XYZ file of C-alpha atoms in Angstrom:
308
model
C -13.405 -85.324 -7.454
C -12.970 -81.778 -8.565
C -16.637 -81.599 -9.621
C -17.769 -82.947 -6.277
C -15.929 -80.289 -4.371
C -18.268 -77.646 -3.033
C -17.581 -74.090 -4.002
C -16.855 -71.977 -1.050
C -18.450 -68.486 -1.030
C -16.114 -65.616 -1.636
C -15.379 -63.363 1.255
C -16.785 -59.858 0.939
C -14.212 -57.099 0.845
C -14.925 -54.260 3.225
C -13.937 -50.784 2.199
C -12.174 -49.089 5.156
C -13.311 -45.690 3.867
C -16.922 -46.807 4.147
C -16.379 -47.908 7.736
C -14.679 -44.644 8.678
C -17.490 -42.480 7.305
C -20.829 -44.089 8.168
C -23.991 -42.550 6.814
C -25.868 -40.335 9.244
C -28.888 -41.867 10.916
C -32.178 -41.292 9.184
C -33.562 -39.544 12.270
C -30.986 -36.727 12.013
C -31.707 -35.868 8.355
C -34.945 -33.929 9.031
C -33.247 -31.913 11.761
C -30.414 -30.916 9.421
C -32.897 -30.037 6.695
C -34.988 -27.895 9.041
C -31.955 -26.059 10.404
C -30.712 -25.355 6.875
C -34.118 -24.091 5.801
C -34.259 -21.787 8.827
C -30.819 -20.380 7.971
C -31.831 -19.736 4.364
C -35.087 -18.169 5.500
C -33.277 -15.841 7.886
C -30.754 -14.843 5.212
C -33.551 -14.224 2.694
C -35.344 -11.937 5.149
C -32.113 -10.015 5.791
C -31.529 -9.593 2.043
C -35.048 -8.269 1.526
C -34.759 -5.838 4.447
C -31.354 -4.591 3.226
C -32.166 -4.284 -0.480
C -35.797 -3.145 -0.389
C -35.040 0.562 0.337
C -32.502 0.696 -2.505
C -34.826 -1.036 -4.964
C -37.751 1.143 -3.898
C -35.756 4.375 -4.307
C -34.411 3.314 -7.697
C -37.807 2.293 -9.098
C -39.571 5.310 -7.601
C -37.102 7.598 -9.350
C -38.844 6.665 -12.606
C -42.297 7.670 -11.328
C -44.065 10.976 -11.560
C -44.287 13.086 -8.430
C -48.042 12.502 -8.256
C -47.629 8.732 -8.453
C -45.070 8.804 -5.646
C -47.350 10.854 -3.381
C -50.664 9.050 -3.954
C -49.660 5.877 -5.773
C -49.831 3.708 -2.677
C -47.564 0.691 -2.130
C -47.131 -0.006 -5.856
C -43.405 -0.407 -6.566
C -43.267 -0.720 -10.354
C -43.917 2.610 -12.134
C -47.059 2.853 -14.251
C -45.224 4.911 -16.873
C -41.433 5.015 -16.790
C -40.239 8.634 -16.522
C -36.626 8.546 -17.714
C -36.627 12.313 -18.017
C -36.453 12.626 -14.214
C -32.704 12.029 -14.380
C -32.245 14.636 -17.113
C -34.228 17.206 -15.150
C -32.368 16.453 -11.915
C -29.020 16.693 -13.732
C -29.917 20.069 -15.257
C -31.616 21.635 -12.215
C -29.154 20.530 -9.523
C -25.944 20.931 -11.543
C -25.132 17.296 -10.842
C -22.280 17.305 -13.316
C -20.348 19.680 -11.039
C -21.368 17.845 -7.878
C -20.248 14.494 -9.303
C -16.868 15.952 -10.236
C -16.487 17.365 -6.701
C -17.314 13.970 -5.166
C -14.821 12.169 -7.388
C -12.195 14.810 -6.611
C -12.842 14.501 -2.869
C -12.932 10.696 -2.866
C -9.776 10.322 -4.986
C -7.500 12.301 -2.681
C -9.045 10.845 0.489
C -8.545 7.287 -0.792
C -4.917 7.900 -1.800
C -4.165 9.717 1.448
C -5.814 7.098 3.675
C -3.947 4.264 1.944
C -0.606 5.994 2.503
C -1.225 7.027 6.107
C -2.843 3.746 7.210
C -0.212 1.458 5.671
C 2.661 3.620 6.914
C 1.224 3.798 10.433
C 0.552 0.054 10.398
C 4.158 -0.638 9.374
C 5.550 1.626 12.098
C 3.313 0.110 14.780
C 4.090 -3.428 13.605
C 7.862 -3.133 13.306
C 8.596 -0.373 15.786
C 8.907 -2.074 19.164
C 9.916 0.866 21.355
C 7.853 1.843 24.378
C 6.795 5.115 22.779
C 5.528 3.291 19.680
C 3.520 0.849 21.780
C 2.105 3.687 23.898
C 0.977 5.640 20.834
C -0.528 2.487 19.314
C -2.547 1.734 22.449
C -3.690 5.355 22.606
C -4.859 5.151 18.991
C -6.715 1.898 19.673
C -8.336 3.335 22.787
C -10.018 5.984 20.640
C -12.174 3.162 19.201
C -14.125 3.235 22.459
C -14.540 7.024 22.530
C -17.297 8.489 20.369
C -16.793 12.233 19.962
C -19.182 12.608 17.041
C -20.166 16.140 16.123
C -18.317 17.577 19.150
C -15.125 17.605 17.073
C -16.751 19.570 14.248
C -16.217 23.046 15.736
C -12.512 22.513 16.647
C -11.898 21.104 13.168
C -13.572 24.094 11.540
C -11.615 26.508 13.744
C -8.345 24.796 12.821
C -9.259 24.896 9.135
C -10.007 28.633 9.379
C -6.554 29.237 10.812
C -5.055 27.731 7.635
C -7.573 29.325 5.269
C -9.246 26.029 4.350
C -12.673 26.559 5.920
C -14.455 26.948 2.558
C -12.538 24.395 0.506
C -12.725 20.659 -0.068
C -9.060 20.478 0.866
C -10.041 21.152 4.459
C -12.206 18.025 4.397
C -9.468 16.019 2.662
C -6.778 16.954 5.198
C -9.042 16.208 8.168
C -10.124 12.822 6.802
C -6.615 11.772 5.772
C -4.664 12.878 8.836
C -7.489 12.163 11.268
C -6.129 8.576 11.460
C -9.030 6.220 10.885
C -8.486 3.753 13.717
C -10.136 0.812 11.949
C -7.851 1.165 8.940
C -4.746 1.462 11.130
C -5.757 -1.626 13.109
C -6.310 -3.637 9.902
C -2.961 -2.508 8.509
C -1.075 -3.349 11.712
C -2.664 -6.801 11.981
C -1.970 -7.556 8.319
C 1.689 -6.492 8.453
C 2.202 -8.526 11.641
C 1.636 -11.653 9.512
C 4.497 -10.791 7.131
C 7.721 -12.579 8.198
C 10.299 -10.279 9.738
C 13.024 -12.199 7.932
C 12.197 -10.087 4.880
C 13.083 -6.959 6.837
C 16.360 -8.497 7.993
C 17.273 -9.494 4.421
C 16.516 -5.977 3.188
C 18.609 -4.527 6.017
C 21.557 -6.698 4.984
C 21.178 -5.354 1.427
C 21.433 -1.801 2.745
C 17.751 -0.781 2.917
C 16.691 1.543 5.691
C 13.478 1.417 7.700
C 11.210 3.259 5.290
C 12.940 2.002 2.142
C 12.213 -1.529 3.327
C 8.568 -0.545 3.608
C 8.446 1.031 0.138
C 10.389 -1.701 -1.688
C 9.613 -4.908 0.227
C 6.481 -4.543 2.360
C 4.207 -2.297 0.291
C 4.069 -4.623 -2.774
C 2.798 -7.396 -0.468
C -0.141 -5.302 0.750
C -2.364 -5.448 -2.342
C -5.394 -7.048 -0.567
C -4.970 -4.606 2.323
C -4.699 -1.622 -0.044
C -7.906 -2.702 -1.805
C -9.702 -3.061 1.529
C -8.604 0.322 2.853
C -9.364 1.913 -0.519
C -12.915 0.570 -0.534
C -13.584 1.586 3.075
C -12.191 5.088 2.603
C -14.053 5.519 -0.697
C -17.326 4.614 0.968
C -16.690 7.065 3.810
C -15.654 9.847 1.434
C -18.491 9.295 -1.040
C -21.216 9.138 1.629
C -19.797 11.876 3.864
C -22.308 14.662 4.365
C -21.922 16.746 7.517
C -18.267 17.803 7.221
C -18.423 18.664 3.467
C -21.696 20.519 4.068
C -20.132 22.704 6.770
C -17.049 23.410 4.672
C -18.964 24.213 1.466
C -22.101 25.888 2.816
C -20.897 29.262 1.509
C -19.604 27.775 -1.780
C -22.406 25.817 -3.491
C -20.256 25.144 -6.551
C -17.873 23.100 -4.361
C -20.504 20.820 -2.839
C -20.075 17.058 -3.350
C -22.861 14.870 -4.668
C -24.421 13.862 -1.345
C -24.670 17.497 -0.269
C -26.013 18.406 -3.699
C -28.835 15.873 -3.370
C -30.042 17.487 -0.161
C -29.552 20.891 -1.737
C -31.785 19.756 -4.609
C -34.567 18.788 -2.226
C -34.257 22.108 -0.379
C -34.278 24.227 -3.538
C -37.326 26.232 -4.454
C -38.148 24.333 -7.638
C -37.739 20.865 -6.182
C -39.102 21.556 -2.691
C -42.020 19.183 -3.307
C -40.596 17.190 -6.225
C -39.840 13.766 -4.827
C -39.247 12.396 -8.314
C -36.220 14.659 -8.779
C -34.951 14.015 -5.259
C -35.157 10.229 -5.686
C -33.439 10.478 -9.068
C -30.617 12.413 -7.415
C -30.356 9.825 -4.628
C -30.166 7.028 -7.213
C -27.342 8.818 -9.013
C -25.426 9.091 -5.748
C -25.967 5.390 -4.940
C -24.900 3.870 -8.237
C -21.134 4.653 -8.101
C -20.793 3.167 -4.628
C -22.620 -0.020 -5.644
C -20.523 -0.387 -8.798
C -17.235 0.095 -6.932
C -18.256 -2.407 -4.257
C -19.272 -5.056 -6.800
C -15.930 -4.672 -8.585
C -13.746 -4.709 -5.450
C -15.796 -7.120 -3.354
C -13.412 -10.086 -3.740
C -10.398 -7.904 -2.847
C -12.303 -6.542 0.151
C -13.053 -10.017 1.524
C -9.505 -11.296 0.930
C -8.037 -8.206 2.581
C -10.074 -8.816 5.714
C -9.369 -12.559 5.946
C -5.881 -13.079 4.489
C -4.118 -11.767 7.560
C -5.710 -14.466 9.685
C -4.649 -17.400 7.458
C -1.148 -16.320 6.448
C 1.627 -18.402 7.931
């Protein structure tokens, strides 16, 4: 009797995960593929447009002046002229200019970090009407572009303090000029830090600014890296203000001003090979610093929005 019994088919088990996530219809796959290809194509074009001038300048710095002038659209040098950098270094006194740029950038970076984080802490924790009014006034300057109109008043003020022909005039103006973007980033970042930490520090006897120095500042490492990178880029690439302040003191010119001074000099007036070598020297430090601090820069911009 057992042999005569018919075997019943086993019931198929259905995976609930498979039901909850059905495969996309075949008709939608080409559309997704096309949209992804268009995105990659757009990004590739943007990368080429952004990097081509840098690559062209760097490769052209190894060409002879004649090849640059009449060589046509050829990018790769026919004969690599490494001596262009040696000649540019010797003719333009780039050793001194590089030192001046590092000197200028170092103090501007340190000063901007201190002023931006301190101002951000005051605007974040200070809830008086005067503090809010000053904060809104600072933010409103984002929509006002003074540009070169502020150059003459700044130079006049620097002359009154005897700093019109010194890099310290540029440093003081850049540090205490209150970069609005940096202050806004600092205020937004500190707003995400729980105020219970301030209350605990107050119970332990810490004052307003001691709480900032002991409790808040160690938590601002991504923000400090972001402000440091932004201020370094502004200080390293700054041209007009350092040029005005060092026009009578060529030995105090930073690197960007020295590059233009090289092109305007009598020997290198028509020497594009030396000018492009000088431009490449001025570009390399900024690229190296950005590649090193890129991950801190991104986290500093985004961490404030995801902190709980």
